[in-house]
Short mmCIF file of C-alpha atoms (C1' of nucleotides) in Angstrom, two decimals:
data_model
loop_
_atom_site.label_atom_id
_atom_site.label_comp_id
_atom_site.label_asym_id
_atom_site.label_seq_id
_atom_site.Cartn_x
_atom_site.Cartn_y
_atom_site.Cartn_z
CA MET A 1 16.34 89.49 -54.61
CA PRO A 2 14.66 88.09 -51.54
CA ASN A 3 15.48 84.52 -52.34
CA PRO A 4 18.88 84.54 -53.82
CA PRO A 5 20.96 81.57 -52.89
CA ARG A 6 19.36 78.28 -51.93
CA PRO A 7 21.89 76.97 -54.35
CA HIS A 8 20.68 73.39 -54.52
CA GLY A 9 17.87 71.29 -53.25
CA VAL A 10 14.81 71.99 -51.23
CA ARG A 11 14.79 73.64 -47.82
CA HIS A 12 13.33 71.40 -45.15
CA GLY A 13 12.01 72.28 -41.75
CA ALA A 14 12.47 70.38 -38.50
CA ARG A 15 9.71 67.96 -39.36
CA GLY A 16 11.26 67.46 -42.76
CA GLN A 17 14.59 66.58 -41.15
CA ALA A 18 12.98 63.85 -39.10
CA ARG A 19 11.33 62.54 -42.24
CA ARG A 20 14.66 62.50 -44.01
CA GLU A 21 16.23 60.36 -41.31
CA GLU A 22 13.30 58.00 -41.46
CA ILE A 23 13.79 57.71 -45.21
CA VAL A 24 17.52 57.06 -44.88
CA ARG A 25 16.89 54.25 -42.40
CA ALA A 26 14.34 52.72 -44.75
CA ALA A 27 16.81 53.02 -47.62
CA MET A 28 19.42 51.11 -45.63
CA GLU A 29 16.93 48.30 -45.06
CA VAL A 30 16.04 48.07 -48.72
CA ILE A 31 19.71 48.15 -49.74
CA ALA A 32 20.40 45.34 -47.27
CA GLU A 33 17.69 43.30 -48.98
CA ARG A 34 18.41 44.05 -52.61
CA GLY A 35 21.59 46.09 -52.93
CA TYR A 36 21.76 49.64 -54.23
CA ARG A 37 21.09 48.78 -57.85
CA GLY A 38 18.23 46.51 -56.89
CA ALA A 39 16.77 49.00 -54.44
CA SER A 40 13.88 50.87 -56.00
CA LEU A 41 12.79 54.27 -54.82
CA ALA A 42 9.26 52.95 -54.73
CA ALA A 43 10.24 50.24 -52.22
CA VAL A 44 11.91 52.79 -49.96
CA ALA A 45 8.96 55.15 -50.27
CA GLU A 46 6.50 52.44 -49.35
CA LYS A 47 8.39 51.70 -46.13
CA VAL A 48 7.83 55.25 -44.92
CA GLY A 49 4.32 55.60 -46.32
CA LEU A 50 5.11 57.73 -49.32
CA THR A 51 4.88 57.43 -53.05
CA GLN A 52 8.05 57.30 -55.04
CA GLN A 53 7.48 60.88 -56.16
CA GLY A 54 6.89 62.03 -52.63
CA LEU A 55 10.26 60.57 -51.70
CA LEU A 56 11.92 62.48 -54.52
CA HIS A 57 10.75 65.64 -52.83
CA TYR A 58 13.27 64.94 -50.04
CA PHE A 59 16.06 63.43 -52.14
CA PRO A 60 16.00 64.74 -55.68
CA SER A 61 17.69 61.64 -57.06
CA LYS A 62 18.47 58.08 -56.09
CA GLU A 63 22.15 58.90 -55.85
CA ASP A 64 21.43 61.73 -53.42
CA LEU A 65 19.72 59.20 -51.21
CA LEU A 66 22.74 56.90 -51.38
CA ILE A 67 25.02 59.73 -50.38
CA ALA A 68 22.79 60.42 -47.39
CA VAL A 69 23.12 56.77 -46.38
CA LEU A 70 26.90 56.90 -46.60
CA THR A 71 27.01 60.18 -44.72
CA MET A 72 24.94 58.70 -41.93
CA ARG A 73 27.48 55.93 -41.60
CA ASP A 74 30.27 58.43 -41.29
CA GLU A 75 28.43 60.03 -38.41
CA TRP A 76 28.09 56.66 -36.71
CA ASP A 77 31.78 56.01 -37.22
CA ARG A 78 32.50 59.22 -35.37
CA GLY A 79 30.08 58.08 -32.66
CA ASP A 80 31.89 54.75 -32.30
CA ARG A 81 35.02 56.58 -31.29
CA VAL A 82 33.30 57.44 -28.05
CA SER A 83 36.37 58.78 -26.35
CA SER A 84 36.44 61.28 -29.19
CA ASP A 85 38.71 64.18 -28.19
CA GLY A 86 40.91 63.47 -31.21
CA ASN A 87 42.74 60.55 -29.65
CA PRO A 88 42.91 57.33 -31.66
CA MET A 89 40.72 54.45 -30.56
CA THR A 90 42.21 51.83 -28.32
CA VAL A 91 42.49 48.23 -29.45
CA ALA A 92 39.95 47.28 -26.79
CA GLN A 93 37.50 49.68 -28.40
CA THR A 94 37.89 47.98 -31.77
CA VAL A 95 36.84 44.73 -30.13
CA GLY A 96 33.79 46.57 -28.86
CA VAL A 97 32.94 47.72 -32.36
CA VAL A 98 33.14 44.16 -33.69
CA GLU A 99 30.94 42.93 -30.85
CA ALA A 100 28.41 45.67 -31.53
CA ASN A 101 28.42 44.81 -35.23
CA ALA A 102 27.54 41.23 -34.40
CA HIS A 103 24.19 42.54 -33.17
CA ARG A 104 23.52 44.80 -36.16
CA SER A 105 23.33 42.36 -39.04
CA ALA A 106 21.04 44.59 -41.09
CA ILE A 107 23.50 47.46 -41.10
CA ILE A 108 26.45 45.18 -41.76
CA ARG A 109 24.53 43.65 -44.61
CA THR A 110 23.80 47.08 -46.06
CA PHE A 111 27.42 48.14 -46.15
CA SER A 112 28.78 44.77 -47.19
CA ALA A 113 26.41 44.84 -50.16
CA LEU A 114 27.48 48.37 -50.99
CA LEU A 115 31.15 47.49 -50.65
CA GLY A 116 30.70 44.66 -53.13
CA GLU A 117 28.83 46.78 -55.61
CA SER A 118 31.34 49.59 -55.27
CA VAL A 119 34.06 47.64 -57.09
CA THR A 120 32.05 47.81 -60.32
CA GLU A 121 32.66 50.55 -62.88
CA ASP A 122 31.61 54.10 -62.08
CA HIS A 123 29.73 53.08 -58.97
CA PRO A 124 28.61 56.15 -57.03
CA ALA A 125 29.90 54.68 -53.76
CA GLU A 126 33.39 53.99 -55.09
CA PRO A 127 34.94 57.33 -54.06
CA TYR A 128 33.40 56.90 -50.63
CA PHE A 129 34.94 53.50 -49.99
CA ARG A 130 38.27 54.45 -51.51
CA GLU A 131 38.55 57.42 -49.18
CA ARG A 132 37.14 55.52 -46.24
CA TYR A 133 39.74 52.79 -46.56
CA ARG A 134 42.50 55.34 -46.74
CA ARG A 135 41.25 57.04 -43.59
CA VAL A 136 40.50 53.86 -41.63
CA ARG A 137 43.91 52.36 -42.38
CA GLY A 138 45.51 55.54 -41.10
CA GLU A 139 43.43 55.59 -37.94
CA MET A 140 44.13 51.92 -37.32
CA ALA A 141 47.86 52.45 -37.72
CA ALA A 142 47.62 55.24 -35.12
CA THR A 143 45.73 52.93 -32.78
CA LEU A 144 48.36 50.22 -33.13
CA ARG A 145 51.18 52.69 -32.63
CA ALA A 146 49.54 54.06 -29.48
CA GLN A 147 49.41 50.55 -28.07
CA TRP A 148 52.74 49.08 -29.18
CA GLY A 149 54.91 51.81 -30.61
CA ASP A 150 56.75 51.55 -33.92
CA ARG A 151 57.23 47.78 -33.76
CA LEU A 152 54.56 45.27 -32.80
CA PRO A 153 55.62 42.11 -30.96
CA SER A 154 55.91 40.30 -34.30
CA GLY A 155 58.41 42.90 -35.50
CA LEU A 156 55.94 44.29 -38.04
CA THR A 157 55.18 47.99 -38.26
CA PRO A 158 51.76 49.52 -37.56
CA GLU A 159 51.51 50.43 -41.25
CA GLU A 160 52.01 46.80 -42.22
CA VAL A 161 49.43 45.48 -39.80
CA ALA A 162 46.72 48.14 -40.21
CA PRO A 163 45.48 46.84 -43.60
CA LEU A 164 45.33 43.37 -42.10
CA VAL A 165 43.08 44.48 -39.24
CA VAL A 166 40.75 46.18 -41.70
CA ALA A 167 40.77 43.15 -43.99
CA ILE A 168 39.93 40.84 -41.11
CA MET A 169 36.95 42.96 -40.14
CA ASP A 170 35.54 43.07 -43.66
CA GLY A 171 36.33 39.48 -44.47
CA LEU A 172 34.82 38.10 -41.27
CA GLN A 173 31.64 40.04 -41.96
CA PHE A 174 31.08 38.23 -45.24
CA GLN A 175 31.67 34.82 -43.70
CA TRP A 176 29.42 35.70 -40.80
CA LEU A 177 26.60 36.98 -43.00
CA HIS A 178 26.66 33.71 -44.91
CA ASP A 179 26.83 31.52 -41.82
CA PRO A 180 25.98 33.33 -38.57
CA GLU A 181 25.91 30.07 -36.62
CA GLY A 182 29.20 28.76 -37.91
CA VAL A 183 31.27 31.96 -37.59
CA ASP A 184 31.79 33.74 -34.27
CA MET A 185 32.91 37.14 -35.44
CA PRO A 186 34.05 38.63 -32.11
CA ALA A 187 35.83 35.43 -31.08
CA SER A 188 37.65 35.25 -34.39
CA PHE A 189 38.63 38.89 -34.12
CA ARG A 190 40.04 38.30 -30.65
CA ALA A 191 41.95 35.29 -31.97
CA PHE A 192 43.46 37.58 -34.58
CA LEU A 193 44.53 40.02 -31.88
CA ARG A 194 46.28 37.14 -30.13
CA LEU A 195 48.23 36.62 -33.36
CA ILE A 196 49.35 40.23 -33.11
CA ASP A 197 50.28 39.96 -29.45
CA PRO A 198 50.05 36.60 -27.67
CA GLU A 199 50.41 38.35 -24.31
CA ALA A 200 47.61 40.86 -24.74
CA LEU A 201 44.14 39.82 -23.70
CA ALA A 202 42.82 42.98 -25.36
CA MET B 1 15.38 3.62 -79.72
CA PRO B 2 18.37 5.51 -81.04
CA ASN B 3 17.40 8.85 -79.60
CA PRO B 4 16.11 8.58 -76.06
CA PRO B 5 14.64 11.72 -74.61
CA ARG B 6 17.59 13.92 -73.47
CA PRO B 7 15.76 14.82 -70.27
CA HIS B 8 16.50 18.53 -69.88
CA GLY B 9 17.96 21.37 -71.82
CA VAL B 10 19.47 21.61 -75.23
CA ARG B 11 22.21 19.32 -76.41
CA HIS B 12 25.25 21.14 -77.70
CA GLY B 13 27.99 19.81 -79.93
CA ALA B 14 31.70 20.51 -79.67
CA ARG B 15 31.30 23.85 -81.39
CA GLY B 16 28.46 24.72 -79.06
CA GLN B 17 30.62 23.93 -76.04
CA ALA B 18 33.29 26.35 -77.21
CA ARG B 19 30.60 28.97 -77.70
CA ARG B 20 29.34 28.41 -74.20
CA GLU B 21 32.79 28.99 -72.71
CA GLU B 22 33.11 32.16 -74.76
CA ILE B 23 29.79 33.35 -73.38
CA VAL B 24 30.75 32.56 -69.79
CA ARG B 25 33.96 34.55 -70.13
CA ALA B 26 32.03 37.49 -71.54
CA ALA B 27 29.55 37.22 -68.69
CA MET B 28 32.37 37.43 -66.15
CA GLU B 29 33.59 40.62 -67.79
CA VAL B 30 30.17 42.22 -67.74
CA ILE B 31 29.61 41.19 -64.11
CA ALA B 32 32.96 42.74 -63.21
CA GLU B 33 31.79 45.99 -64.77
CA ARG B 34 28.24 46.13 -63.51
CA GLY B 35 27.57 43.31 -61.06
CA TYR B 36 25.14 40.48 -61.63
CA ARG B 37 22.01 42.54 -61.22
CA GLY B 38 23.38 45.26 -63.45
CA ALA B 39 24.61 42.83 -66.07
CA SER B 40 22.13 42.63 -68.92
CA LEU B 41 21.91 39.60 -71.13
CA ALA B 42 22.06 41.94 -74.11
CA ALA B 43 25.45 43.29 -73.00
CA VAL B 44 26.86 39.78 -72.64
CA ALA B 45 25.41 38.76 -75.98
CA GLU B 46 26.91 41.74 -77.75
CA LYS B 47 30.39 40.81 -76.50
CA VAL B 48 30.19 37.48 -78.28
CA GLY B 49 28.37 38.77 -81.34
CA LEU B 50 24.94 37.43 -80.53
CA THR B 51 21.55 38.85 -79.84
CA GLN B 52 20.07 38.42 -76.41
CA GLN B 53 17.76 35.76 -77.82
CA GLY B 54 20.65 33.89 -79.35
CA LEU B 55 22.34 33.86 -75.96
CA LEU B 56 19.25 32.41 -74.35
CA HIS B 57 19.59 29.51 -76.72
CA TYR B 58 22.69 28.46 -74.80
CA PHE B 59 21.62 29.47 -71.30
CA PRO B 60 17.86 29.35 -70.92
CA SER B 61 17.84 31.96 -68.15
CA LYS B 62 20.08 34.60 -66.65
CA GLU B 63 20.43 32.51 -63.52
CA ASP B 64 21.63 29.53 -65.55
CA LEU B 65 24.38 31.75 -66.93
CA LEU B 66 25.38 32.81 -63.41
CA ILE B 67 25.59 29.21 -62.32
CA ALA B 68 27.87 28.49 -65.26
CA VAL B 69 30.12 31.35 -64.14
CA LEU B 70 30.31 30.00 -60.60
CA THR B 71 30.92 26.47 -61.86
CA MET B 72 33.82 27.69 -63.98
CA ARG B 73 35.37 29.20 -60.88
CA ASP B 74 35.10 25.90 -59.07
CA GLU B 75 37.02 24.28 -61.89
CA TRP B 76 39.73 26.92 -61.59
CA ASP B 77 39.89 26.37 -57.86
CA ARG B 78 40.59 22.74 -58.51
CA GLY B 79 43.28 23.79 -60.99
CA ASP B 80 44.94 26.05 -58.43
CA ARG B 81 45.59 23.05 -56.24
CA VAL B 82 48.15 21.94 -58.78
CA SER B 83 49.63 19.23 -56.65
CA SER B 84 46.15 17.72 -56.72
CA ASP B 85 46.39 14.07 -55.59
CA GLY B 86 44.02 14.85 -52.74
CA ASN B 87 46.67 16.36 -50.48
CA PRO B 88 45.88 19.75 -48.97
CA MET B 89 47.66 22.78 -50.41
CA THR B 90 50.82 23.96 -48.76
CA VAL B 91 51.01 27.41 -47.21
CA ALA B 92 53.55 28.36 -49.87
CA GLN B 93 50.97 27.51 -52.51
CA THR B 94 48.44 29.87 -50.93
CA VAL B 95 50.98 32.66 -51.33
CA GLY B 96 51.21 31.69 -54.98
CA VAL B 97 47.45 31.96 -55.35
CA VAL B 98 47.45 35.45 -53.86
CA GLU B 99 50.28 36.48 -56.17
CA ALA B 100 48.44 35.12 -59.17
CA ASN B 101 45.28 36.95 -58.12
CA ALA B 102 47.19 40.22 -58.08
CA HIS B 103 47.51 39.83 -61.85
CA ARG B 104 43.89 38.91 -62.50
CA SER B 105 42.02 41.98 -61.36
CA ALA B 106 39.10 41.39 -63.73
CA ILE B 107 38.35 37.99 -62.25
CA ILE B 108 38.84 39.20 -58.70
CA ARG B 109 36.49 42.06 -59.43
CA THR B 110 33.89 39.67 -60.80
CA PHE B 111 33.83 37.50 -57.72
CA SER B 112 34.17 40.34 -55.24
CA ALA B 113 31.13 41.97 -56.81
CA LEU B 114 29.24 38.68 -56.66
CA LEU B 115 30.27 38.10 -53.05
CA GLY B 116 28.90 41.50 -52.10
CA GLU B 117 25.65 40.99 -53.93
CA SER B 118 25.26 37.52 -52.48
CA VAL B 119 24.52 38.84 -48.99
CA THR B 120 21.23 40.31 -50.22
CA GLU B 121 17.99 38.41 -49.88
CA ASP B 122 17.39 35.36 -52.04
CA HIS B 123 20.43 36.03 -54.17
CA PRO B 124 21.04 33.11 -56.53
CA ALA B 125 24.75 33.03 -55.62
CA GLU B 126 24.12 32.84 -51.88
CA PRO B 127 24.12 29.02 -51.63
CA TYR B 128 27.28 28.93 -53.68
CA PHE B 129 29.22 31.25 -51.39
CA ARG B 130 27.84 29.68 -48.24
CA GLU B 131 29.01 26.27 -49.34
CA ARG B 132 32.27 27.59 -50.74
CA TYR B 133 33.19 29.23 -47.42
CA ARG B 134 32.44 26.04 -45.57
CA ARG B 135 34.65 24.05 -47.91
CA VAL B 136 37.50 26.58 -48.11
CA ARG B 137 37.69 26.95 -44.33
CA GLY B 138 37.95 23.19 -44.03
CA GLU B 139 40.67 22.96 -46.64
CA MET B 140 42.57 25.83 -45.07
CA ALA B 141 42.43 24.17 -41.65
CA ALA B 142 43.86 21.03 -43.23
CA THR B 143 46.64 23.06 -44.83
CA LEU B 144 47.53 24.68 -41.52
CA ARG B 145 47.45 21.35 -39.71
CA ALA B 146 49.72 19.79 -42.29
CA GLN B 147 52.25 22.57 -41.71
CA TRP B 148 52.08 23.06 -37.94
CA GLY B 149 50.04 20.29 -36.41
CA ASP B 150 47.24 20.83 -33.90
CA ARG B 151 48.73 24.00 -32.41
CA LEU B 152 50.19 26.88 -34.36
CA PRO B 153 53.12 28.82 -32.85
CA SER B 154 50.64 31.30 -31.36
CA GLY B 155 48.89 28.47 -29.52
CA LEU B 156 45.79 28.79 -31.70
CA THR B 157 44.24 25.81 -33.43
CA PRO B 158 43.99 25.42 -37.20
CA GLU B 159 40.21 25.76 -36.92
CA GLU B 160 40.61 29.10 -35.18
CA VAL B 161 43.04 30.48 -37.73
CA ALA B 162 41.45 29.14 -40.94
CA PRO B 163 38.61 31.71 -41.01
CA LEU B 164 41.19 34.44 -40.47
CA VAL B 165 43.23 33.39 -43.49
CA VAL B 166 40.10 33.37 -45.63
CA ALA B 167 39.00 36.73 -44.25
CA ILE B 168 42.40 38.26 -44.99
CA MET B 169 42.26 37.09 -48.59
CA ASP B 170 38.77 38.51 -49.18
CA GLY B 171 39.34 41.70 -47.24
CA LEU B 172 42.63 42.52 -48.93
CA GLN B 173 41.00 42.08 -52.31
CA PHE B 174 38.48 44.82 -51.60
CA GLN B 175 41.15 47.23 -50.40
CA TRP B 176 43.31 46.37 -53.37
CA LEU B 177 40.52 46.84 -55.91
CA HIS B 178 39.86 50.29 -54.48
CA ASP B 179 43.53 51.29 -54.36
CA PRO B 180 45.83 49.01 -56.37
CA GLU B 181 48.78 51.38 -55.93
CA GLY B 182 48.36 51.78 -52.19
CA VAL B 183 47.80 48.14 -51.25
CA ASP B 184 50.33 45.41 -51.98
CA MET B 185 48.20 42.32 -51.67
CA PRO B 186 50.92 39.64 -51.75
CA ALA B 187 53.18 41.59 -49.38
CA SER B 188 50.33 42.08 -46.93
CA PHE B 189 49.45 38.42 -47.11
CA ARG B 190 53.04 37.46 -46.37
CA ALA B 191 53.04 39.87 -43.44
CA PHE B 192 49.98 38.07 -42.14
CA LEU B 193 51.78 34.74 -42.41
CA ARG B 194 54.59 36.22 -40.31
CA LEU B 195 51.96 36.96 -37.66
CA ILE B 196 51.07 33.27 -37.71
CA ASP B 197 54.69 32.13 -37.53
CA PRO B 198 57.48 34.70 -37.16
CA GLU B 199 60.05 32.04 -38.04
CA ALA B 200 58.50 30.87 -41.27
CA LEU B 201 59.41 32.70 -44.42
CA ALA B 202 56.69 30.77 -46.27
"C1'" DC C 1 22.07 11.34 -106.13
"C1'" DC C 2 19.00 13.66 -103.78
"C1'" DA C 3 14.79 14.47 -101.25
"C1'" DC C 4 13.69 14.35 -96.72
"C1'" DC C 5 14.20 14.69 -91.67
"C1'" DG C 6 15.73 16.07 -87.26
"C1'" DC C 7 18.69 18.82 -84.82
"C1'" DT C 8 21.56 22.82 -83.58
"C1'" DA C 9 21.95 27.64 -84.03
"C1'" DC C 10 20.20 31.98 -84.14
"C1'" DC C 11 17.10 36.08 -84.79
"C1'" DG C 12 12.85 39.64 -85.12
"C1'" DA C 13 9.07 41.08 -82.72
"C1'" DG C 14 6.95 41.89 -78.81
"C1'" DC C 15 5.02 41.34 -73.84
"C1'" DG C 16 4.53 42.71 -69.14
"C1'" DA C 17 6.89 44.53 -65.44
"C1'" DC C 18 9.56 47.89 -63.48
"C1'" DC C 19 12.77 51.62 -63.47
"C1'" DG C 20 14.22 56.77 -62.31
"C1'" DG C 21 12.65 61.06 -63.12
"C1'" DT C 22 9.44 65.22 -64.69
"C1'" DA C 23 5.34 68.19 -64.68
"C1'" DG C 24 1.56 69.96 -62.73
"C1'" DT C 25 -1.82 70.29 -58.99
"C1'" DG C 26 -3.79 70.78 -54.71
"C1'" DC C 27 -4.02 70.32 -49.53
"C1'" DC C 28 -2.88 72.00 -45.15
"C1'" DT C 29 -0.57 74.64 -42.02
"C1'" DG C 30 2.22 78.35 -39.93
"C1'" DC D 1 -1.51 83.45 -48.38
"C1'" DA D 2 2.91 81.56 -49.12
"C1'" DG D 3 5.26 77.51 -49.20
"C1'" DG D 4 6.39 72.87 -47.51
"C1'" DC D 5 4.50 68.64 -48.65
"C1'" DA D 6 2.53 64.99 -51.13
"C1'" DC D 7 -0.20 63.50 -54.69
"C1'" DT D 8 -1.84 61.92 -59.79
"C1'" DA D 9 -0.41 61.32 -64.23
"C1'" DC D 10 2.88 60.24 -67.25
"C1'" DC D 11 7.32 59.65 -70.02
"C1'" DG D 12 11.07 57.18 -72.13
"C1'" DG D 13 13.78 53.51 -71.30
"C1'" DT D 14 15.43 48.81 -69.91
"C1'" DC D 15 14.78 44.48 -68.19
"C1'" DG D 16 14.24 39.15 -68.62
"C1'" DC D 17 11.88 36.23 -71.23
"C1'" DT D 18 8.51 34.03 -74.80
"C1'" DC D 19 6.92 33.04 -79.35
"C1'" DG D 20 7.45 31.82 -83.75
"C1'" DG D 21 10.21 31.37 -87.28
"C1'" DT D 22 14.45 30.55 -90.50
"C1'" DA D 23 18.65 29.10 -91.86
"C1'" DG D 24 22.27 25.33 -92.31
"C1'" DC D 25 24.19 20.82 -91.49
"C1'" DG D 26 24.58 15.78 -91.13
"C1'" DG D 27 22.61 11.48 -91.67
"C1'" DT D 28 19.38 8.18 -94.21
"C1'" DG D 29 16.68 5.71 -97.36
"C1'" DG D 30 14.46 5.38 -101.96
#
DNA sequence: CCACCGCTACCGAGCGACCGGTAGTGCCTG
DNA sequence: CAGGCACTACCGGTCGCTCGGTAGCGGTGG
């Protein structure tokens, strides 16, 4: 048995890995334009100079491609926590993330579209967002606790405020995508931080 | 000339109007389950005991049906401002809206799914949400000004805080739809109001 | 009274486009 | 020459929408 395992999928070489990343980036663009349901494999394939069937050589199904997109975002999330080393982000770093997002409308559009779709029945991205929210709320609570302890200046606990920070980020993104001129996402986020702590300049 | 032309569309009698409302409600359900793109006219038609062609008798295109759904929401919005008489809502009334929403998950799901889809290119609901945000931010600023004047306790202006209130409402809905047990939408919203004014119980 | 008319309501059949996915084949390179 | 890679060809299915038609109902005039 020279070729036993290879349990699932096709083995890809180094060149294949580069191709896969190229495909995932193209998929994010198409999803930003038409959502996941509206995104056709053919449209993604065309962006990287393949036929739809050639694309299926790298990702055996459309859902596999979606999972690769979500996985890539997880890796970026880890990259955003630059300080890494296990410590929670600082509040100042969250401002940096919002500012960076304001220059990446395509990516924000991709994940806002996916977030919206994911509330529909049996959507393949639903488990991802459910778990992601759970994790992000926990991380945000840790960030708040590192900055202010068990009680924020308002008297609220980190666990009470964490969902609000997450909600503000998501909610501002939708308003900003619909009216980039009329909504200043980083400024609004900083205003929100002033609600949390009028003293902090963050 | 007893029967002048009736410029566009089909005229419907009282019975037809009731049928149309029935269809719009069914459409909202299907959109909640599968989004607008994923919602097929046949699925909506089946819910009201029609064929797809029979449905098209009432709404000549899928987009016309979507517009009817959005229009119905506008009418509800007007109904939520019970006090009507032109005055802005009170902050206490906004809490009531959030509490009511926590018992209408189907409708929240419908419009969260549509909001997500609407950020994609040339989506037929994009103008609706763009305009809605503009209007809701304005109304919310008026509500805040009526309660606190030109400066809120934090020193922020109503125009700075209004987008945050809207963002909190939208953002909490997504978290709540993904984890109804783990997210208490009305409680979180009240916590946010305490950030705005620690004294107010609202 | 009833034949006729116009209108609303609805359906069967089908069109053209597009969808995700399968099967089989061959090139090209390590 | 083996295998990663990409193709052609094709399948079954779904989509929104059109076309053409048929009921039934309410009014109207001979």
